[in-house]
PDB file of C-alpha atoms and ligand atoms in Angstrom:
ATOM      1  CA  UNK B  10     105.565 142.388  85.792  1.00 66.00           C
ATOM      2  CA  UNK B  11     104.598 145.303  84.010  1.00 68.00           C
ATOM      3  CA  UNK B  12     100.660 145.601  82.919  1.00 69.00           C
ATOM      4  CA  UNK B  13     100.121 144.963  79.512  1.00 72.00           C
ATOM      5  CA  UNK B  14      97.294 146.371  76.975  1.00 79.00           C
ATOM      6  CA  UNK B  15      95.069 143.924  78.284  1.00 87.00           C
ATOM      7  CA  UNK B  16      93.159 143.543  75.067  1.00 91.00           C
ATOM      8  CA  UNK B  17      92.302 140.327  74.860  1.00 94.00           C
ATOM      9  CA  UNK B  18      90.150 140.094  78.546  1.00 95.00           C
ATOM     10  CA  UNK B  19      88.560 143.364  76.856  1.00 96.00           C
ATOM     11  CA  UNK B  20      87.331 141.684  73.380  1.00 98.00           C
ATOM     12  CA  UNK B  21      86.508 138.512  75.481  1.00 98.00           C
ATOM     13  CA  UNK B  22      84.083 141.167  77.740  1.00 98.00           C
ATOM     14  CA  UNK B  23      82.715 143.038  75.012  1.00 98.00           C
ATOM     15  CA  UNK B  24      82.604 139.671  73.040  1.00 98.00           C
ATOM     16  CA  UNK B  25      79.822 138.370  76.186  1.00 98.00           C
ATOM     17  CA  UNK B  26      78.097 141.266  75.725  1.00 98.00           C
ATOM     18  CA  UNK B  27      77.595 141.466  72.452  1.00 98.00           C
ATOM     19  CA  UNK B  28      76.282 137.850  72.526  1.00 98.00           C
ATOM     20  CA  UNK B  29      74.137 138.215  75.556  1.00 98.00           C
ATOM     21  CA  UNK B  30      72.096 140.893  73.858  1.00 98.00           C
ATOM     22  CA  UNK B  31      72.482 138.869  71.249  1.00 98.00           C
ATOM     23  CA  UNK B  32      70.608 136.346  72.685  1.00 97.00           C
ATOM     24  CA  UNK B  33      67.697 138.443  74.042  1.00 91.00           C
ATOM     25  CA  UNK B  34      69.213 138.683  77.958  1.00 93.00           C
ATOM     26  CA  UNK B  35      70.591 141.745  79.546  1.00 93.00           C
ATOM     27  CA  UNK B  36      74.453 142.420  78.767  1.00 88.00           C
ATOM     28  CA  UNK B  37      75.639 141.893  82.051  1.00 95.00           C
ATOM     29  CA  UNK B  38      78.547 139.135  82.209  1.00 97.00           C
ATOM     30  CA  UNK B  39      77.304 136.065  83.453  1.00 97.00           C
ATOM     31  CA  UNK B  40      79.973 135.052  86.487  1.00 98.00           C
ATOM     32  CA  UNK B  41      81.082 132.117  83.636  1.00 98.00           C
ATOM     33  CA  UNK B  42      82.153 134.542  81.029  1.00 98.00           C
ATOM     34  CA  UNK B  43      84.149 136.839  83.402  1.00 98.00           C
ATOM     35  CA  UNK B  44      86.142 134.125  84.692  1.00 98.00           C
ATOM     36  CA  UNK B  45      86.622 133.409  80.593  1.00 98.00           C
ATOM     37  CA  UNK B  46      87.891 136.754  80.420  1.00 98.00           C
ATOM     38  CA  UNK B  47      90.323 136.547  83.703  1.00 97.00           C
ATOM     39  CA  UNK B  48      91.598 132.963  82.887  1.00 98.00           C
ATOM     40  CA  UNK B  49      92.599 134.276  78.824  1.00 97.00           C
ATOM     41  CA  UNK B  50      94.945 136.546  80.467  1.00 96.00           C
ATOM     42  CA  UNK B  51      95.854 133.774  82.649  1.00 97.00           C
ATOM     43  CA  UNK B  52      96.989 132.040  79.945  1.00 98.00           C
ATOM     44  CA  UNK B  53      98.451 134.912  77.908  1.00 97.00           C
ATOM     45  CA  UNK B  54     100.213 135.638  80.583  1.00 97.00           C
ATOM     46  CA  UNK B  55     102.292 132.053  81.546  1.00 98.00           C
ATOM     47  CA  UNK B  56     102.526 131.890  77.972  1.00 97.00           C
ATOM     48  CA  UNK B  57     104.876 135.367  77.942  1.00 97.00           C
ATOM     49  CA  UNK B  58     106.297 134.032  81.182  1.00 97.00           C
ATOM     50  CA  UNK B  59     107.821 131.299  79.300  1.00 97.00           C
ATOM     51  CA  UNK B  60     108.544 132.826  75.602  1.00 95.00           C
ATOM     52  CA  UNK B  61     110.810 134.908  77.403  1.00 95.00           C
ATOM     53  CA  UNK B  62     113.378 132.067  78.266  1.00 96.00           C
ATOM     54  CA  UNK B  63     112.486 130.823  74.972  1.00 93.00           C
ATOM     55  CA  UNK B  64     113.322 134.250  73.699  1.00 90.00           C
ATOM     56  CA  UNK B  65     116.067 134.948  75.811  1.00 91.00           C
ATOM     57  CA  UNK B  66     114.187 138.280  76.358  1.00 91.00           C
ATOM     58  CA  UNK B  67     115.357 140.194  79.190  1.00 92.00           C
ATOM     59  CA  UNK B  68     112.955 143.081  79.156  1.00 92.00           C
ATOM     60  CA  UNK B  69     109.343 142.907  78.728  1.00 91.00           C
ATOM     61  CA  UNK B  70     106.800 146.223  78.274  1.00 85.00           C
ATOM     62  CA  UNK B  71     109.755 148.389  79.631  1.00 87.00           C
ATOM     63  CA  UNK B  72     110.498 146.407  82.580  1.00 92.00           C
ATOM     64  CA  UNK B  73     113.082 143.415  83.691  1.00 95.00           C
ATOM     65  CA  UNK B  74     111.435 139.813  82.741  1.00 96.00           C
ATOM     66  CA  UNK B  75     111.001 136.853  85.227  1.00 97.00           C
ATOM     67  CA  UNK B  76     113.843 134.876  84.083  1.00 97.00           C
ATOM     68  CA  UNK B  77     116.280 138.135  84.099  1.00 96.00           C
ATOM     69  CA  UNK B  78     115.324 138.307  87.581  1.00 97.00           C
ATOM     70  CA  UNK B  79     114.727 134.533  89.206  1.00 97.00           C
ATOM     71  CA  UNK B  80     116.928 132.775  86.666  1.00 97.00           C
ATOM     72  CA  UNK B  81     115.257 130.535  83.672  1.00 97.00           C
ATOM     73  CA  UNK B  82     114.155 127.752  86.295  1.00 97.00           C
ATOM     74  CA  UNK B  83     112.087 129.904  88.010  1.00 98.00           C
ATOM     75  CA  UNK B  84     110.176 131.354  85.190  1.00 98.00           C
ATOM     76  CA  UNK B  85     109.306 128.226  84.133  1.00 98.00           C
ATOM     77  CA  UNK B  86     107.940 126.842  87.438  1.00 98.00           C
ATOM     78  CA  UNK B  87     105.676 130.569  87.404  1.00 98.00           C
ATOM     79  CA  UNK B  88     104.552 129.713  83.866  1.00 98.00           C
ATOM     80  CA  UNK B  89     103.487 126.571  85.248  1.00 98.00           C
ATOM     81  CA  UNK B  90     101.922 128.296  88.410  1.00 98.00           C
ATOM     82  CA  UNK B  91     100.087 130.594  86.538  1.00 98.00           C
ATOM     83  CA  UNK B  92      98.575 128.149  83.884  1.00 98.00           C
ATOM     84  CA  UNK B  93      97.901 125.388  87.110  1.00 98.00           C
ATOM     85  CA  UNK B  94      95.882 128.696  88.577  1.00 98.00           C
ATOM     86  CA  UNK B  95      94.183 128.630  84.793  1.00 98.00           C
ATOM     87  CA  UNK B  96      93.570 125.048  85.266  1.00 98.00           C
ATOM     88  CA  UNK B  97      91.483 125.550  88.488  1.00 98.00           C
ATOM     89  CA  UNK B  98      89.337 128.464  87.254  1.00 98.00           C
ATOM     90  CA  UNK B  99      89.100 126.850  84.044  1.00 98.00           C
ATOM     91  CA  UNK B 100      87.494 123.377  86.204  1.00 98.00           C
ATOM     92  CA  UNK B 101      85.501 125.965  88.657  1.00 98.00           C
ATOM     93  CA  UNK B 102      83.147 126.982  85.458  1.00 98.00           C
ATOM     94  CA  UNK B 103      82.072 123.467  85.462  1.00 97.00           C
ATOM     95  CA  UNK B 104      81.179 123.226  82.172  1.00 98.00           C
ATOM     96  CA  UNK B 105      83.166 121.101  79.866  1.00 98.00           C
ATOM     97  CA  UNK B 106      82.463 122.476  76.900  1.00 98.00           C
ATOM     98  CA  UNK B 107      84.165 125.426  77.635  1.00 98.00           C
ATOM     99  CA  UNK B 108      86.708 122.812  79.436  1.00 98.00           C
ATOM    100  CA  UNK B 109      87.809 121.728  76.026  1.00 98.00           C
ATOM    101  CA  UNK B 110      87.603 124.736  73.930  1.00 98.00           C
ATOM    102  CA  UNK B 111      90.023 126.268  76.318  1.00 98.00           C
ATOM    103  CA  UNK B 112      92.698 123.403  76.557  1.00 98.00           C
ATOM    104  CA  UNK B 113      92.944 123.394  72.635  1.00 98.00           C
ATOM    105  CA  UNK B 114      94.053 127.128  72.845  1.00 98.00           C
ATOM    106  CA  UNK B 115      96.756 125.470  75.424  1.00 98.00           C
ATOM    107  CA  UNK B 116      97.941 122.860  73.075  1.00 98.00           C
ATOM    108  CA  UNK B 117      97.903 125.590  69.828  1.00 98.00           C
ATOM    109  CA  UNK B 118      99.840 127.922  71.830  1.00 98.00           C
ATOM    110  CA  UNK B 119     102.701 125.028  72.475  1.00 97.00           C
ATOM    111  CA  UNK B 120     102.402 124.004  68.820  1.00 97.00           C
ATOM    112  CA  UNK B 121     102.698 127.403  67.445  1.00 96.00           C
ATOM    113  CA  UNK B 122     105.811 127.689  69.646  1.00 95.00           C
ATOM    114  CA  UNK B 123     106.840 124.509  67.979  1.00 94.00           C
ATOM    115  CA  UNK B 124     106.239 125.468  64.273  1.00 94.00           C
ATOM    116  CA  UNK B 125     108.037 128.682  64.747  1.00 91.00           C
ATOM    117  CA  UNK B 126     111.125 126.984  66.312  1.00 88.00           C
ATOM    118  CA  UNK B 127     110.842 125.036  62.530  1.00 82.00           C
ATOM    119  CA  UNK B 128     111.463 126.014  59.247  1.00 76.00           C
ATOM    120  CA  UNK B 129     110.110 125.545  55.610  1.00 77.00           C
ATOM    121  CA  UNK B 130     111.878 124.574  52.382  1.00 78.00           C
ATOM    122  CA  UNK B 131     109.403 125.375  49.462  1.00 82.00           C
ATOM    123  CA  UNK B 132     107.706 128.686  49.465  1.00 80.00           C
ATOM    124  CA  UNK B 133     104.666 128.506  49.092  1.00 80.00           C
ATOM    125  CA  UNK B 134     104.261 125.542  52.082  1.00 89.00           C
ATOM    126  CA  UNK B 135     106.383 128.546  54.200  1.00 92.00           C
ATOM    127  CA  UNK B 136     103.489 131.087  53.765  1.00 93.00           C
ATOM    128  CA  UNK B 137     100.842 128.463  54.700  1.00 93.00           C
ATOM    129  CA  UNK B 138     103.386 127.239  58.327  1.00 95.00           C
ATOM    130  CA  UNK B 139     103.422 131.427  58.691  1.00 96.00           C
ATOM    131  CA  UNK B 140     100.283 131.802  58.925  1.00 97.00           C
ATOM    132  CA  UNK B 141      99.509 128.529  60.316  1.00 97.00           C
ATOM    133  CA  UNK B 142     102.150 129.310  63.212  1.00 97.00           C
ATOM    134  CA  UNK B 143     100.166 133.001  63.455  1.00 98.00           C
ATOM    135  CA  UNK B 144      96.669 131.232  64.038  1.00 98.00           C
ATOM    136  CA  UNK B 145      97.919 128.459  67.092  1.00 98.00           C
ATOM    137  CA  UNK B 146     100.241 131.964  68.632  1.00 97.00           C
ATOM    138  CA  UNK B 147      98.126 134.608  68.432  1.00 97.00           C
ATOM    139  CA  UNK B 148      94.257 134.184  67.196  1.00 98.00           C
ATOM    140  CA  UNK B 149      93.957 130.822  68.741  1.00 98.00           C
ATOM    141  CA  UNK B 150      93.596 132.129  72.454  1.00 98.00           C
ATOM    142  CA  UNK B 151      91.231 134.871  71.708  1.00 98.00           C
ATOM    143  CA  UNK B 152      89.568 132.823  68.676  1.00 98.00           C
ATOM    144  CA  UNK B 153      88.217 130.203  71.420  1.00 98.00           C
ATOM    145  CA  UNK B 154      87.844 132.444  74.030  1.00 98.00           C
ATOM    146  CA  UNK B 155      85.213 134.479  71.903  1.00 98.00           C
ATOM    147  CA  UNK B 156      83.870 131.061  71.350  1.00 98.00           C
ATOM    148  CA  UNK B 157      83.881 129.693  75.217  1.00 98.00           C
ATOM    149  CA  UNK B 158      81.359 133.270  75.888  1.00 98.00           C
ATOM    150  CA  UNK B 159      79.238 132.157  73.507  1.00 98.00           C
ATOM    151  CA  UNK B 160      79.291 128.513  74.513  1.00 98.00           C
ATOM    152  CA  UNK B 161      77.706 129.918  77.728  1.00 98.00           C
ATOM    153  CA  UNK B 162      75.168 132.088  76.550  1.00 97.00           C
ATOM    154  CA  UNK B 163      74.001 129.865  73.370  1.00 93.00           C
ATOM    155  CA  UNK B 164      73.034 126.756  72.451  1.00 93.00           C
ATOM    156  CA  UNK B 165      73.216 127.877  68.282  1.00 97.00           C
ATOM    157  CA  UNK B 166      76.296 126.788  67.145  1.00 98.00           C
ATOM    158  CA  UNK B 167      76.019 129.440  64.172  1.00 98.00           C
ATOM    159  CA  UNK B 168      76.642 131.827  66.826  1.00 98.00           C
ATOM    160  CA  UNK B 169      79.819 130.092  68.541  1.00 98.00           C
ATOM    161  CA  UNK B 170      81.110 129.916  65.133  1.00 98.00           C
ATOM    162  CA  UNK B 171      80.561 133.951  64.457  1.00 98.00           C
ATOM    163  CA  UNK B 172      81.827 134.516  67.887  1.00 98.00           C
ATOM    164  CA  UNK B 173      84.867 131.929  66.993  1.00 98.00           C
ATOM    165  CA  UNK B 174      85.610 133.323  63.391  1.00 98.00           C
ATOM    166  CA  UNK B 175      85.799 137.073  64.948  1.00 98.00           C
ATOM    167  CA  UNK B 176      88.088 135.907  67.184  1.00 98.00           C
ATOM    168  CA  UNK B 177      90.461 134.248  64.944  1.00 98.00           C
ATOM    169  CA  UNK B 178      90.598 136.986  62.368  1.00 98.00           C
ATOM    170  CA  UNK B 179      90.816 139.893  65.009  1.00 98.00           C
ATOM    171  CA  UNK B 180      93.691 138.033  66.068  1.00 98.00           C
ATOM    172  CA  UNK B 181      95.297 136.849  62.484  1.00 98.00           C
ATOM    173  CA  UNK B 182      95.246 140.624  61.830  1.00 98.00           C
ATOM    174  CA  UNK B 183      96.787 141.828  65.256  1.00 97.00           C
ATOM    175  CA  UNK B 184      99.472 139.803  64.863  1.00 97.00           C
ATOM    176  CA  UNK B 185     100.531 140.668  61.146  1.00 98.00           C
ATOM    177  CA  UNK B 186     100.260 144.572  62.187  1.00 97.00           C
ATOM    178  CA  UNK B 187     102.585 143.617  64.552  1.00 95.00           C
ATOM    179  CA  UNK B 188     105.035 141.998  62.263  1.00 96.00           C
ATOM    180  CA  UNK B 189     104.876 144.423  59.991  1.00 96.00           C
ATOM    181  CA  UNK B 190     105.917 147.216  63.160  1.00 94.00           C
ATOM    182  CA  UNK B 191     108.831 144.981  64.165  1.00 93.00           C
ATOM    183  CA  UNK B 192     110.127 147.008  60.831  1.00 93.00           C
ATOM    184  CA  UNK B 193     108.319 150.305  60.697  1.00 91.00           C
ATOM    185  CA  UNK B 194     107.619 151.165  64.058  1.00 84.00           C
ATOM    186  CA  UNK B 195     110.311 153.312  65.957  1.00 68.00           C
ATOM    187  CA  UNK B 196     111.725 153.878  62.084  1.00 54.00           C
ATOM    188  CA  UNK B 197     111.205 158.138  62.390  1.00 54.00           C
ATOM    189  CA  UNK B 198     112.175 158.373  66.331  1.00 49.00           C
ATOM    190  CA  UNK B 199     115.412 155.942  65.972  1.00 46.00           C
ATOM    191  CA  UNK B 200     116.367 156.249  62.329  1.00 46.00           C
ATOM    192  CA  UNK B 201     116.169 152.192  62.354  1.00 49.00           C
ATOM    193  CA  UNK B 202     113.709 149.450  63.678  1.00 57.00           C
ATOM    194  CA  UNK B 203     114.884 146.852  66.064  1.00 77.00           C
ATOM    195  CA  UNK B 204     114.086 144.188  63.793  1.00 86.00           C
ATOM    196  CA  UNK B 205     113.958 142.382  66.640  1.00 88.00           C
ATOM    197  CA  UNK B 206     112.477 139.195  64.479  1.00 91.00           C
ATOM    198  CA  UNK B 207     115.462 138.809  61.979  1.00 93.00           C
ATOM    199  CA  UNK B 208     117.370 138.762  65.021  1.00 92.00           C
ATOM    200  CA  UNK B 209     115.435 135.539  66.628  1.00 90.00           C
ATOM    201  CA  UNK B 210     115.604 134.308  63.208  1.00 93.00           C
ATOM    202  CA  UNK B 211     112.213 134.754  62.005  1.00 94.00           C
ATOM    203  CA  UNK B 212     111.200 135.435  59.140  1.00 96.00           C
ATOM    204  CA  UNK B 213     107.483 136.735  59.415  1.00 97.00           C
ATOM    205  CA  UNK B 214     105.322 138.299  56.465  1.00 97.00           C
ATOM    206  CA  UNK B 215     107.134 141.391  55.009  1.00 97.00           C
ATOM    207  CA  UNK B 216     110.457 138.919  54.607  1.00 97.00           C
ATOM    208  CA  UNK B 217     107.982 136.551  53.141  1.00 96.00           C
ATOM    209  CA  UNK B 218     106.452 138.615  50.438  1.00 97.00           C
ATOM    210  CA  UNK B 219     109.845 140.493  50.030  1.00 97.00           C
ATOM    211  CA  UNK B 220     111.481 136.674  49.068  1.00 96.00           C
ATOM    212  CA  UNK B 221     109.222 136.382  46.636  1.00 94.00           C
ATOM    213  CA  UNK B 222     110.514 139.788  44.795  1.00 96.00           C
ATOM    214  CA  UNK B 223     114.635 139.226  45.570  1.00 96.00           C
ATOM    215  CA  UNK B 224     115.539 134.919  45.997  1.00 95.00           C
ATOM    216  CA  UNK B 225     118.472 136.309  47.534  1.00 95.00           C
ATOM    217  CA  UNK B 226     116.214 136.121  51.075  1.00 96.00           C
ATOM    218  CA  UNK B 227     116.167 132.444  50.588  1.00 94.00           C
ATOM    219  CA  UNK B 228     118.992 131.120  51.564  1.00 94.00           C
ATOM    220  CA  UNK B 229     119.162 133.681  54.430  1.00 96.00           C
ATOM    221  CA  UNK B 230     115.488 132.341  55.862  1.00 95.00           C
ATOM    222  CA  UNK B 231     116.820 128.632  55.952  1.00 93.00           C
ATOM    223  CA  UNK B 232     119.848 129.470  58.096  1.00 94.00           C
ATOM    224  CA  UNK B 233     117.527 131.761  60.071  1.00 94.00           C
ATOM    225  CA  UNK B 234     119.927 134.974  59.169  1.00 95.00           C
ATOM    226  CA  UNK B 235     122.629 133.836  61.345  1.00 94.00           C
ATOM    227  CA  UNK B 236     125.246 134.455  59.190  1.00 94.00           C
ATOM    228  CA  UNK B 237     127.317 138.042  59.515  1.00 95.00           C
ATOM    229  CA  UNK B 238     125.273 140.921  58.206  1.00 94.00           C
ATOM    230  CA  UNK B 239     122.109 138.826  57.184  1.00 95.00           C
ATOM    231  CA  UNK B 240     119.767 140.712  59.742  1.00 95.00           C
ATOM    232  CA  UNK B 241     121.191 144.441  57.906  1.00 94.00           C
ATOM    233  CA  UNK B 242     120.497 142.649  53.926  1.00 96.00           C
ATOM    234  CA  UNK B 243     117.340 141.116  54.785  1.00 96.00           C
ATOM    235  CA  UNK B 244     116.452 144.423  56.188  1.00 95.00           C
ATOM    236  CA  UNK B 245     117.840 146.441  53.218  1.00 94.00           C
ATOM    237  CA  UNK B 246     115.646 143.910  51.094  1.00 96.00           C
ATOM    238  CA  UNK B 247     112.332 144.196  52.940  1.00 96.00           C
ATOM    239  CA  UNK B 248     112.782 148.031  52.508  1.00 93.00           C
ATOM    240  CA  UNK B 249     113.127 147.773  48.890  1.00 95.00           C
ATOM    241  CA  UNK B 250     110.321 145.593  48.187  1.00 97.00           C
ATOM    242  CA  UNK B 251     106.360 146.468  49.277  1.00 97.00           C
ATOM    243  CA  UNK B 252     106.860 143.235  51.825  1.00 97.00           C
ATOM    244  CA  UNK B 253     105.779 145.633  54.503  1.00 97.00           C
ATOM    245  CA  UNK B 254     102.836 146.806  51.875  1.00 97.00           C
ATOM    246  CA  UNK B 255     101.519 143.110  51.355  1.00 98.00           C
ATOM    247  CA  UNK B 256     101.061 142.235  54.641  1.00 98.00           C
ATOM    248  CA  UNK B 257      99.680 145.555  55.689  1.00 97.00           C
ATOM    249  CA  UNK B 258      96.648 145.195  52.482  1.00 98.00           C
ATOM    250  CA  UNK B 259      96.804 141.103  54.108  1.00 98.00           C
ATOM    251  CA  UNK B 260      96.300 142.454  57.969  1.00 98.00           C
ATOM    252  CA  UNK B 261      93.277 144.543  56.823  1.00 98.00           C
ATOM    253  CA  UNK B 262      91.875 141.856  54.767  1.00 98.00           C
ATOM    254  CA  UNK B 263      91.313 139.733  58.161  1.00 98.00           C
ATOM    255  CA  UNK B 264      90.268 142.970  59.979  1.00 98.00           C
ATOM    256  CA  UNK B 265      87.470 143.256  57.268  1.00 98.00           C
ATOM    257  CA  UNK B 266      86.539 139.591  57.660  1.00 98.00           C
ATOM    258  CA  UNK B 267      86.561 140.183  61.422  1.00 98.00           C
ATOM    259  CA  UNK B 268      84.002 143.028  60.981  1.00 98.00           C
ATOM    260  CA  UNK B 269      81.705 141.119  58.738  1.00 98.00           C
ATOM    261  CA  UNK B 270      81.552 138.735  60.865  1.00 98.00           C
ATOM    262  CA  UNK B 271      80.473 140.808  63.913  1.00 98.00           C
ATOM    263  CA  UNK B 272      78.103 142.269  61.938  1.00 98.00           C
ATOM    264  CA  UNK B 273      76.064 139.333  61.807  1.00 98.00           C
ATOM    265  CA  UNK B 274      75.522 139.920  65.578  1.00 98.00           C
ATOM    266  CA  UNK B 275      72.314 142.101  66.798  1.00 97.00           C
ATOM    267  CA  UNK B 276      73.032 145.816  66.779  1.00 97.00           C
ATOM    268  CA  UNK B 277      74.536 147.034  70.659  1.00 97.00           C
ATOM    269  CA  UNK B 278      76.937 149.261  71.830  1.00 97.00           C
ATOM    270  CA  UNK B 279      79.457 146.546  72.548  1.00 98.00           C
ATOM    271  CA  UNK B 280      78.761 145.048  68.997  1.00 98.00           C
ATOM    272  CA  UNK B 281      79.991 148.504  67.855  1.00 98.00           C
ATOM    273  CA  UNK B 282      82.782 148.540  70.368  1.00 98.00           C
ATOM    274  CA  UNK B 283      83.922 145.244  68.540  1.00 98.00           C
ATOM    275  CA  UNK B 284      83.388 146.642  65.423  1.00 98.00           C
ATOM    276  CA  UNK B 285      86.069 150.307  66.204  1.00 97.00           C
ATOM    277  CA  UNK B 286      88.648 147.807  68.095  1.00 97.00           C
ATOM    278  CA  UNK B 287      89.053 145.838  65.323  1.00 97.00           C
ATOM    279  CA  UNK B 288      89.985 149.538  63.589  1.00 97.00           C
ATOM    280  CA  UNK B 289      91.987 150.362  65.961  1.00 95.00           C
ATOM    281  CA  UNK B 290      94.036 147.301  65.553  1.00 95.00           C
ATOM    282  CA  UNK B 291      94.478 147.953  61.809  1.00 96.00           C
ATOM    283  CA  UNK B 292      95.422 151.813  62.665  1.00 94.00           C
ATOM    284  CA  UNK B 293      97.549 151.322  65.507  1.00 89.00           C
ATOM    285  CA  UNK B 294     101.175 152.398  65.099  1.00 83.00           C
ATOM    286  CA  UNK B 295     102.952 150.908  68.026  1.00 77.00           C
TER     287      UNK B 295
HETATM  288  C1  LIG P  27     104.689 136.171  72.002  1.00 74.44           C
HETATM  289  O1  LIG P  27     105.202 135.760  71.005  1.00 74.44           O
HETATM  290  C2  LIG P  27     104.611 134.295  72.861  1.00 74.44           C
HETATM  291  C3  LIG P  27     102.909 134.127  72.764  1.00 74.44           C
HETATM  292  C4  LIG P  27     101.808 134.628  72.215  1.00 74.44           C
HETATM  293  C5  LIG P  27     103.144 131.804  72.837  1.00 74.44           C
HETATM  294  C6  LIG P  27     103.781 132.075  73.245  1.00 74.44           C
HETATM  295  C7  LIG P  27     103.382 130.411  73.590  1.00 74.44           C
HETATM  296  C8  LIG P  27     104.703 128.999  74.315  1.00 74.44           C
HETATM  297  C9  LIG P  27     105.668 129.685  75.177  1.00 74.44           C
HETATM  298  C10 LIG P  27     103.798 127.735  74.833  1.00 74.44           C
HETATM  299  C11 LIG P  27     103.335 127.455  76.155  1.00 74.44           C
HETATM  300  C12 LIG P  27     102.187 128.056  76.553  1.00 74.44           C
HETATM  301  C13 LIG P  27     101.899 127.913  77.769  1.00 74.44           C
HETATM  302  C14 LIG P  27     100.304 128.093  78.137  1.00 74.44           C
HETATM  303  C15 LIG P  27     102.296 128.167  79.086  1.00 74.44           C
HETATM  304  P1  LIG P  27     106.425 136.554  70.556  1.00 74.44           P
HETATM  305  O2  LIG P  27     107.978 136.175  71.007  1.00 74.44           O
HETATM  306  O3  LIG P  27     106.236 136.557  69.000  1.00 74.44           O
HETATM  307  O4  LIG P  27     105.791 137.767  71.263  1.00 74.44           O
HETATM  308  P2  LIG P  27     106.783 139.180  72.378  1.00 74.44           P
HETATM  309  O5  LIG P  27     107.616 140.159  71.146  1.00 74.44           O
HETATM  310  O6  LIG P  27     105.915 138.993  72.673  1.00 74.44           O
HETATM  311  O7  LIG P  27     107.891 138.370  72.592  1.00 74.44           O
HETATM  312 MG1  LIG P  28     108.480 136.343  72.423  1.00 74.44          MG
END
């Protein structure tokens, strides 16, 4: 398996240190906080192993996926195994609230993946559905991991909420940028980006915004771009619309809210690193 950016555990560790300092302690991680950083990456990895089966992906981060190497049945079991190891580590922390908060993540991941399999006929509902799916599939993990490390060091619910809101907003911003990059990255090198989401039948932010300008997209969204030429046609509509700019703008708003939340913590190098990290999430181009 290829190594990822490990951006999630990095956020969790920075958040834990920022919260420890905010709570009049030394920055050093508590053992439970370190465990949460690790568990969040394990839950994430387990969900990716399953996701590659669902999406039928043969590559991740440039390497062959587990389903490609071992087959789907073993890939599902491998994902389950990672999840079971994460559950054991979670129980070992010995804090019931933390168990509840991180179990919520697992429920959200599964619900988010289910939501992605369905579509909504109505345009307003569709956007709401997309943002809720995005929260559950991408942001819940980081939001609840940030909340979990705050529970271990501080008993003030307002502090838990700051941690949660930072994670939620940065997580949604991250995914919105990801959805934009699916249309824009590689455009300069390849002449044409991958549009992997369209090929999977998924209508993300840029398409949903484009549909407001080009209602012709509606039927394609409903049939999940399955007719001949749908992917190319939808792609053209998105380029002619300002769907990419509008999705980017929305991402910036979530990013600004993340920064506003984290700025309520006492200043520390870790808090400032989380602010810079948010800016990097918003400006990344791959
Ligand atoms: C990536 O999706 C997938 C996720 C963020 C979560 C997937 C969740 C499940 C499969 C539910 C099962 C969960 C557990 C805990 C075992 P993507 O296809 O949008 O991104 P990609 O391009 O990285 O594949
Ligand atoms: Mg996938």
